[in-house]
Amino acid sequence: MATHCDVVCPFCGLGCDDLTVEEDAGRLAVRSTDCPVARERFGHTPPAEPPRVGGRPASFDDAVRAAAEILWTSRAPLVAGLGTDVAGVRAALALAERVGAVVDHERSEGLYRNLAVFQRSGWIATTFAELRNRCDLLLVVGPDPAALHPRFYERWVVPPPALQAPALREVVFLCGEPLETTRAALGEVPFTVIPGDATQIGAVAAALSTALTDPTGAAPGIAGLAERLRAAHYAVVAWAAAGFPGAHADLAVERLVRLVQDVNRQTRCAGLPLAGYDNVVGANQVCTWQLGVPLRTSLAGGAPRHDPHRFAWERFQHAADAVLWISAFRPEMPAFATGKAVVALAQPGTAFAAEPAVVIPVGTPGIDHAAHVFRGDSIVALRTGHLIDRGLPDVAAVLSAITAALPQEASC
Amino acid sequence: MLTKLAGGRIYDPAQGRDGEVGDLFVRDGRIVADPGTEPDETIDLSGKVVMAGAIDIHSHIAGGKVNLARLLMAEEHRAEPVTAEGLCRCGGGVATPSTHVTGCRYAQMGYTAAFEPAMLASNARHAHLEMADIPLIDTGGYLVLGNDDLFLELLASGAGEAAIADYVGWMLTATRSLAVKSVNPGGINAFKYNQRKLDVDAVGPFHAITPRRILAALAAAVRRLGVPHPLHLHGFNLGVPGNVEATLDSIAAVDGLPLHLTHVQFHAYGTEGDRRFSSAATQIAEMVNRTPTLSIDVGQIMFGQTVTASADTMAQMGNAGHAHPKKWAVMDIECDAGCGVVPFRYRDKAFVNALQWAIGLELFLLVTDPWRIFLTTDHPNGAPFTSYPELIRLLMDRDYRLAKLAELHPDVPAHCILPSLAREYTLGEIATMTRAAPARSLGLKDRGHLGPGAAADVVVYTDRPDRRAMFETPDLVFKDGRLIVRDGVMVALAAGRTHVVEPGHDPAIEAWIDRRFEARMGQKLAHFRISADEIRDGDGLVRHDCRPGAF
């Protein structure tokens, strides 16, 4: 039995680094928080399994060779999932470049609702510690982000803003109800709920923008909220776009971004687009610095071509003839069409809808090996610890081995 | 393996060599004295110009704001993809090149080091991860201080010079930085409290400190710690006509302590003339010429599309209306600093842009000591670093300069003294300002020169009258003794190194910082601190000496 203190949690993107995790015979249990994400993910550490090729146990080298063969002979490979640390993403991009693959992260849809707006118009944004220490009015828009990021309020909203005078904060929920756990977490922090239809976030944000300068004609709740935004010293508008219902959620994000800009004409206000599950923000950062363009990029033809629509993995999987899927954070994997050659780098114990052509079990960043991951506010990168040894390779090592097993000549 | 680089004209200002013909000997990646033994390999450099690898003292190559700039410059990346070719991996971009492209383009121009001048403590781990992916060149980061609430709180508490220096020393070490940068000291913090302007002697919000106090305290801390590079200052009121007064004020504020003013072109504007926008290059240059503790880099602008990326949210918010294309981003960051990204197109037919171009060149030509002025475009803010060869031609060729001036907005010649400046930089002066001087200023003892013991970063050029062509495509580039570029083509890859300082300080400050991290930052100090083995996977950290009180 061993106790690990101040453990970094790499899973949801909040960057909690204060966990107490107990280890007993290779099993881990989180003792310091009720966070369901942390408890579930740290709690899932089944023993290592051997790689499999065609459903049969295989040596690591045979599995690597089989994976290389599939990717090398593929005419339209997809390297996705990308649920891995910075080193794993680097290795995935190097491999994708060699075989001319499309790259994407499993959770990029929520990120892209934000990035699409950023690329069109830019934004005014902030980070977690600014929220915690300077924000006097937090406006949470849409479905409660705590559903995806359970300790959001506890860590970043409940502590009073030490760098604001007076050190007081209020929270407003707009077009979304706070979860019961959120109501409990907020404790003494005053909050109000302005109900609304989450499919109408864009229209409500636009009405708020209008009401900033002309409250006549605005609904009373909206006019009052506009006044509070104007009176705030440092308002933060937070949203988790992954939870926005309906098509074209990026248009709702665009209205929120515009609202933040409008409030800034008079006082300070900043957006907090929440994302970051399974290091999606880190994957996007590495992709952007290495390729110049973000995720959802094709490396077929030798140069990066970014197309957030065409190269989203959920769409491109239909065109792909081979898939390398990387999921080191969760024992889950999407089902792919039968007949597709799938190579899975997955946690042991992952349930597959259909047995992939090659399965190589990998360790989890932050559990089996030290790793760099990004927090969801995109600025802070963290280095996780290394808690147990199950004898599982890390993603970077597996991908480097696959790349090394490719024929040496150029692929095109 | 002993290699003899024979018979080149060696420009090595640190060794007092100004084009004399001589030999260099390279063994195990280092320059060595003539060992008197037969070399294993001799490379004939007769007639060629030989210099140390060039060093860019101020270039935004990595970190959060650079990645935001890449994202915002989506059109550029769509238009300018780079295909993988030979040793060069794919990527793209001009003003915001991807990491591999950055390293390759620098190396192809004979640069063997470039330093990221605005590394935020909160983003330092990201910056280091990204810099490690830039091949071929050495890197390092300057830590941005002076808007972080911890520093401001410490200063406001009346902490003495020793405690301030301890804080700075601890932060430099924890973030694996090479130098201290300050960006609009106090201004970025004030912007978080909705102040859009903060003068040098204005009392800032919340912490109630003046920028002058911040500036003086940081300059003193850098000196006390013995960090080789002086405080690297991005001054006040960037881009605002009349900001020369604030620039001169900031020089006065450090009261004779060493100071480096960066991208000073953006801070050298007067309000004279019918357009209320004029060159103050003469005033700045005179101040530099008579102040031996002062150095500058220029931040030359060149015409065309680029993007400005800066920690100076206050200035960038003010400039957002000039965005081209019309999109921009501002971020408040982690009780630390911020970043603002504004795409910009400098137009030669626009009076203001054309005069900015002339002001930069005036600064280059009026500052007499090439040891205290460095060649920069503040990449990408004034122009991409790939425009350096063109800039060198403008400095070395007066006729070319005047011909270019004649193409600009017609009112510019009457509003500046550039037409009357006859100076042409010599090869020796170029070698000083792009090699010897930045290395000396940063404390890189074994870079920027070709004396025994130096890293064998060596560049060989054909002496062409067209200086742009000459500096665009060196014949040979060696990194640590290894030939990496021949006639503009990459022939080998090499990893760069990361240069840092670890100034001595009283570790007792850590307890003070730790309490505040616990109370506010939502991050443990132990996790904030970057361990040495995180830099380039533990291979490539170069520590440089600090010499307290050695100025």
mmCIF file of N, CA and C in Angstrom, chain A residues 335-396:
data_model
loop_
_atom_site.group_PDB
_atom_site.id
_atom_site.type_symbol
_atom_site.label_atom_id
_atom_site.label_comp_id
_atom_site.label_asym_id
_atom_site.label_seq_id
_atom_site.Cartn_x
_atom_site.Cartn_y
_atom_site.Cartn_z
ATOM 1 N N ALA A 335 -16.978 2.379 -32.714
ATOM 2 C CA ALA A 335 -17.108 1.236 -33.634
ATOM 3 C C ALA A 335 -16.878 1.728 -35.052
ATOM 4 N N PHE A 336 -16.049 1.038 -35.780
ATOM 5 C CA PHE A 336 -15.796 1.408 -37.174
ATOM 6 C C PHE A 336 -16.487 0.397 -38.089
ATOM 7 N N ALA A 337 -16.731 0.827 -39.321
ATOM 8 C CA ALA A 337 -17.419 -0.031 -40.279
ATOM 9 C C ALA A 337 -16.644 -1.339 -40.468
ATOM 10 N N THR A 338 -17.367 -2.417 -40.640
ATOM 11 C CA THR A 338 -16.700 -3.708 -40.831
ATOM 12 C C THR A 338 -15.884 -3.662 -42.120
ATOM 13 N N GLY A 339 -14.792 -4.358 -42.116
ATOM 14 C CA GLY A 339 -13.942 -4.381 -43.298
ATOM 15 C C GLY A 339 -12.851 -3.340 -43.257
ATOM 16 N N LYS A 340 -12.961 -2.390 -42.317
ATOM 17 C CA LYS A 340 -11.917 -1.371 -42.207
ATOM 18 C C LYS A 340 -10.760 -1.948 -41.407
ATOM 19 N N ALA A 341 -9.540 -1.721 -41.865
ATOM 20 C CA ALA A 341 -8.381 -2.218 -41.132
ATOM 21 C C ALA A 341 -8.108 -1.269 -39.973
ATOM 22 N N VAL A 342 -8.281 -1.760 -38.765
ATOM 23 C CA VAL A 342 -8.137 -0.908 -37.589
ATOM 24 C C VAL A 342 -6.952 -1.365 -36.748
ATOM 25 N N VAL A 343 -6.114 -0.412 -36.409
ATOM 26 C CA VAL A 343 -5.040 -0.643 -35.446
ATOM 27 C C VAL A 343 -5.402 0.154 -34.210
ATOM 28 N N ALA A 344 -5.502 -0.514 -33.064
ATOM 29 C CA ALA A 344 -5.910 0.176 -31.845
ATOM 30 C C ALA A 344 -4.759 0.209 -30.854
ATOM 31 N N LEU A 345 -4.395 1.423 -30.425
ATOM 32 C CA LEU A 345 -3.514 1.587 -29.272
ATOM 33 C C LEU A 345 -4.446 1.969 -28.137
ATOM 34 N N ALA A 346 -4.718 1.025 -27.261
ATOM 35 C CA ALA A 346 -5.802 1.229 -26.304
ATOM 36 C C ALA A 346 -5.408 0.744 -24.924
ATOM 37 N N GLN A 347 -6.152 1.238 -23.941
ATOM 38 C CA GLN A 347 -5.950 0.748 -22.585
ATOM 39 C C GLN A 347 -6.303 -0.736 -22.522
ATOM 40 N N PRO A 348 -5.646 -1.471 -21.645
ATOM 41 C CA PRO A 348 -6.070 -2.846 -21.446
ATOM 42 C C PRO A 348 -7.507 -2.843 -20.937
ATOM 43 N N GLY A 349 -8.258 -3.842 -21.313
ATOM 44 C CA GLY A 349 -9.637 -3.908 -20.855
ATOM 45 C C GLY A 349 -10.610 -3.137 -21.721
ATOM 46 N N THR A 350 -10.119 -2.559 -22.816
ATOM 47 C CA THR A 350 -11.018 -1.841 -23.713
ATOM 48 C C THR A 350 -11.950 -2.834 -24.396
ATOM 49 N N ALA A 351 -13.242 -2.508 -24.400
ATOM 50 C CA ALA A 351 -14.224 -3.373 -25.078
ATOM 51 C C ALA A 351 -14.365 -2.892 -26.516
ATOM 52 N N PHE A 352 -14.167 -3.806 -27.447
ATOM 53 C CA PHE A 352 -14.286 -3.452 -28.857
ATOM 54 C C PHE A 352 -15.584 -4.000 -29.424
ATOM 55 N N ALA A 353 -16.251 -3.185 -30.265
ATOM 56 C CA ALA A 353 -17.459 -3.668 -30.931
ATOM 57 C C ALA A 353 -17.093 -4.805 -31.884
ATOM 58 N N ALA A 354 -15.952 -4.636 -32.552
ATOM 59 C CA ALA A 354 -15.420 -5.709 -33.398
ATOM 60 C C ALA A 354 -13.917 -5.741 -33.164
ATOM 61 N N GLU A 355 -13.365 -6.922 -33.127
ATOM 62 C CA GLU A 355 -11.931 -7.042 -32.842
ATOM 63 C C GLU A 355 -11.114 -6.335 -33.927
ATOM 64 N N PRO A 356 -10.288 -5.346 -33.563
ATOM 65 C CA PRO A 356 -9.441 -4.687 -34.561
ATOM 66 C C PRO A 356 -8.407 -5.649 -35.134
ATOM 67 N N ALA A 357 -7.857 -5.263 -36.276
ATOM 68 C CA ALA A 357 -6.827 -6.100 -36.885
ATOM 69 C C ALA A 357 -5.616 -6.222 -35.968
ATOM 70 N N VAL A 358 -5.268 -5.112 -35.331
ATOM 71 C CA VAL A 358 -4.126 -5.114 -34.409
ATOM 72 C C VAL A 358 -4.535 -4.343 -33.156
ATOM 73 N N VAL A 359 -4.243 -4.926 -32.010
ATOM 74 C CA VAL A 359 -4.457 -4.220 -30.739
ATOM 75 C C VAL A 359 -3.131 -4.197 -29.994
ATOM 76 N N ILE A 360 -2.703 -3.000 -29.615
ATOM 77 C CA ILE A 360 -1.496 -2.896 -28.786
ATOM 78 C C ILE A 360 -1.882 -2.142 -27.520
ATOM 79 N N PRO A 361 -1.973 -2.845 -26.398
ATOM 80 C CA PRO A 361 -2.316 -2.173 -25.142
ATOM 81 C C PRO A 361 -1.215 -1.176 -24.747
ATOM 82 N N VAL A 362 -1.649 -0.020 -24.261
ATOM 83 C CA VAL A 362 -0.687 1.038 -23.894
ATOM 84 C C VAL A 362 -0.975 1.519 -22.487
ATOM 85 N N GLY A 363 0.028 2.110 -21.887
ATOM 86 C CA GLY A 363 -0.109 2.690 -20.560
ATOM 87 C C GLY A 363 -0.849 4.017 -20.623
ATOM 88 N N THR A 364 -1.317 4.439 -19.464
ATOM 89 C CA THR A 364 -2.058 5.694 -19.373
ATOM 90 C C THR A 364 -1.133 6.803 -18.880
ATOM 91 N N PRO A 365 -1.094 7.933 -19.598
ATOM 92 C CA PRO A 365 -0.291 9.064 -19.126
ATOM 93 C C PRO A 365 -0.742 9.471 -17.726
ATOM 94 N N GLY A 366 0.193 9.694 -16.864
ATOM 95 C CA GLY A 366 -0.165 10.097 -15.509
ATOM 96 C C GLY A 366 -0.391 8.934 -14.573
ATOM 97 N N ILE A 367 -0.502 7.738 -15.120
ATOM 98 C CA ILE A 367 -0.627 6.537 -14.284
ATOM 99 C C ILE A 367 0.597 5.640 -14.487
ATOM 100 N N ASP A 368 0.825 5.288 -15.765
ATOM 101 C CA ASP A 368 1.934 4.369 -16.051
ATOM 102 C C ASP A 368 3.236 5.081 -16.401
ATOM 103 N N HIS A 369 3.124 6.320 -16.770
ATOM 104 C CA HIS A 369 4.355 7.061 -17.088
ATOM 105 C C HIS A 369 4.127 8.555 -16.908
ATOM 106 N N ALA A 370 5.224 9.265 -16.648
ATOM 107 C CA ALA A 370 5.168 10.726 -16.579
ATOM 108 C C ALA A 370 4.830 11.251 -17.966
ATOM 109 N N ALA A 371 4.128 12.362 -18.012
ATOM 110 C CA ALA A 371 3.647 12.833 -19.305
ATOM 111 C C ALA A 371 3.365 14.325 -19.251
ATOM 112 N N HIS A 372 3.464 14.965 -20.413
ATOM 113 C CA HIS A 372 3.041 16.362 -20.528
ATOM 114 C C HIS A 372 1.639 16.415 -21.120
ATOM 115 N N VAL A 373 0.776 17.146 -20.444
ATOM 116 C CA VAL A 373 -0.582 17.359 -20.951
ATOM 117 C C VAL A 373 -0.922 18.843 -20.773
ATOM 118 N N PHE A 374 -1.895 19.304 -21.551
ATOM 119 C CA PHE A 374 -2.308 20.704 -21.452
ATOM 120 C C PHE A 374 -3.616 20.822 -20.682
ATOM 121 N N ARG A 375 -3.680 21.891 -19.918
ATOM 122 C CA ARG A 375 -4.924 22.247 -19.262
ATOM 123 C C ARG A 375 -5.879 22.808 -20.318
ATOM 124 N N GLY A 376 -7.168 22.771 -20.021
ATOM 125 C CA GLY A 376 -8.169 23.164 -21.006
ATOM 126 C C GLY A 376 -8.161 24.633 -21.366
ATOM 127 N N ASP A 377 -7.540 25.488 -20.536
ATOM 128 C CA ASP A 377 -7.495 26.911 -20.900
ATOM 129 C C ASP A 377 -6.311 27.208 -21.815
ATOM 130 N N SER A 378 -5.598 26.175 -22.226
ATOM 131 C CA SER A 378 -4.611 26.178 -23.317
ATOM 132 C C SER A 378 -3.261 26.801 -22.976
ATOM 133 N N ILE A 379 -3.128 27.470 -21.843
ATOM 134 C CA ILE A 379 -1.867 28.149 -21.531
ATOM 135 C C ILE A 379 -0.951 27.253 -20.705
ATOM 136 N N VAL A 380 -1.535 26.589 -19.728
ATOM 137 C CA VAL A 380 -0.717 25.852 -18.766
ATOM 138 C C VAL A 380 -0.535 24.413 -19.242
ATOM 139 N N ALA A 381 0.712 24.018 -19.345
ATOM 140 C CA ALA A 381 1.024 22.619 -19.590
ATOM 141 C C ALA A 381 1.492 22.026 -18.265
ATOM 142 N N LEU A 382 1.093 20.789 -18.019
ATOM 143 C CA LEU A 382 1.451 20.149 -16.761
ATOM 144 C C LEU A 382 2.262 18.898 -17.037
ATOM 145 N N ARG A 383 3.053 18.541 -16.049
ATOM 146 C CA ARG A 383 3.738 17.261 -16.152
ATOM 147 C C ARG A 383 3.162 16.339 -15.097
ATOM 148 N N THR A 384 2.650 15.243 -15.545
ATOM 149 C CA THR A 384 2.029 14.306 -14.605
ATOM 150 C C THR A 384 3.096 13.447 -13.941
ATOM 151 N N GLY A 385 2.661 12.757 -12.931
ATOM 152 C CA GLY A 385 3.543 11.798 -12.296
ATOM 153 C C GLY A 385 3.446 10.430 -12.959
ATOM 154 N N HIS A 386 4.068 9.464 -12.300
ATOM 155 C CA HIS A 386 4.133 8.088 -12.769
ATOM 156 C C HIS A 386 3.862 7.252 -11.527
ATOM 157 N N LEU A 387 2.701 6.596 -11.489
ATOM 158 C CA LEU A 387 2.250 6.001 -10.233
ATOM 159 C C LEU A 387 2.548 4.515 -10.114
ATOM 160 N N ILE A 388 2.286 3.772 -11.177
ATOM 161 C CA ILE A 388 2.468 2.312 -11.083
ATOM 162 C C ILE A 388 3.147 1.785 -12.342
ATOM 163 N N ASP A 389 3.649 0.570 -12.247
ATOM 164 C CA ASP A 389 4.259 -0.084 -13.407
ATOM 165 C C ASP A 389 3.468 -1.328 -13.747
ATOM 166 N N ARG A 390 2.772 -1.279 -14.857
ATOM 167 C CA ARG A 390 2.049 -2.477 -15.294
ATOM 168 C C ARG A 390 2.783 -3.164 -16.440
ATOM 169 N N GLY A 391 3.926 -2.599 -16.804
ATOM 170 C CA GLY A 391 4.667 -3.182 -17.917
ATOM 171 C C GLY A 391 4.057 -2.846 -19.262
ATOM 172 N N LEU A 392 3.335 -1.727 -19.315
ATOM 173 C CA LEU A 392 2.722 -1.306 -20.573
ATOM 174 C C LEU A 392 3.580 -0.239 -21.246
ATOM 175 N N PRO A 393 3.759 -0.333 -22.559
ATOM 176 C CA PRO A 393 4.523 0.709 -23.247
ATOM 177 C C PRO A 393 3.700 1.990 -23.339
ATOM 178 N N ASP A 394 4.375 3.143 -23.454
ATOM 179 C CA ASP A 394 3.622 4.367 -23.672
ATOM 180 C C ASP A 394 3.381 4.549 -25.173
ATOM 181 N N VAL A 395 2.422 5.395 -25.504
ATOM 182 C CA VAL A 395 2.006 5.567 -26.894
ATOM 183 C C VAL A 395 3.176 5.997 -27.779
ATOM 184 N N ALA A 396 3.975 6.929 -27.282
ATOM 185 C CA ALA A 396 5.083 7.434 -28.107
ATOM 186 C C ALA A 396 6.018 6.300 -28.500
#
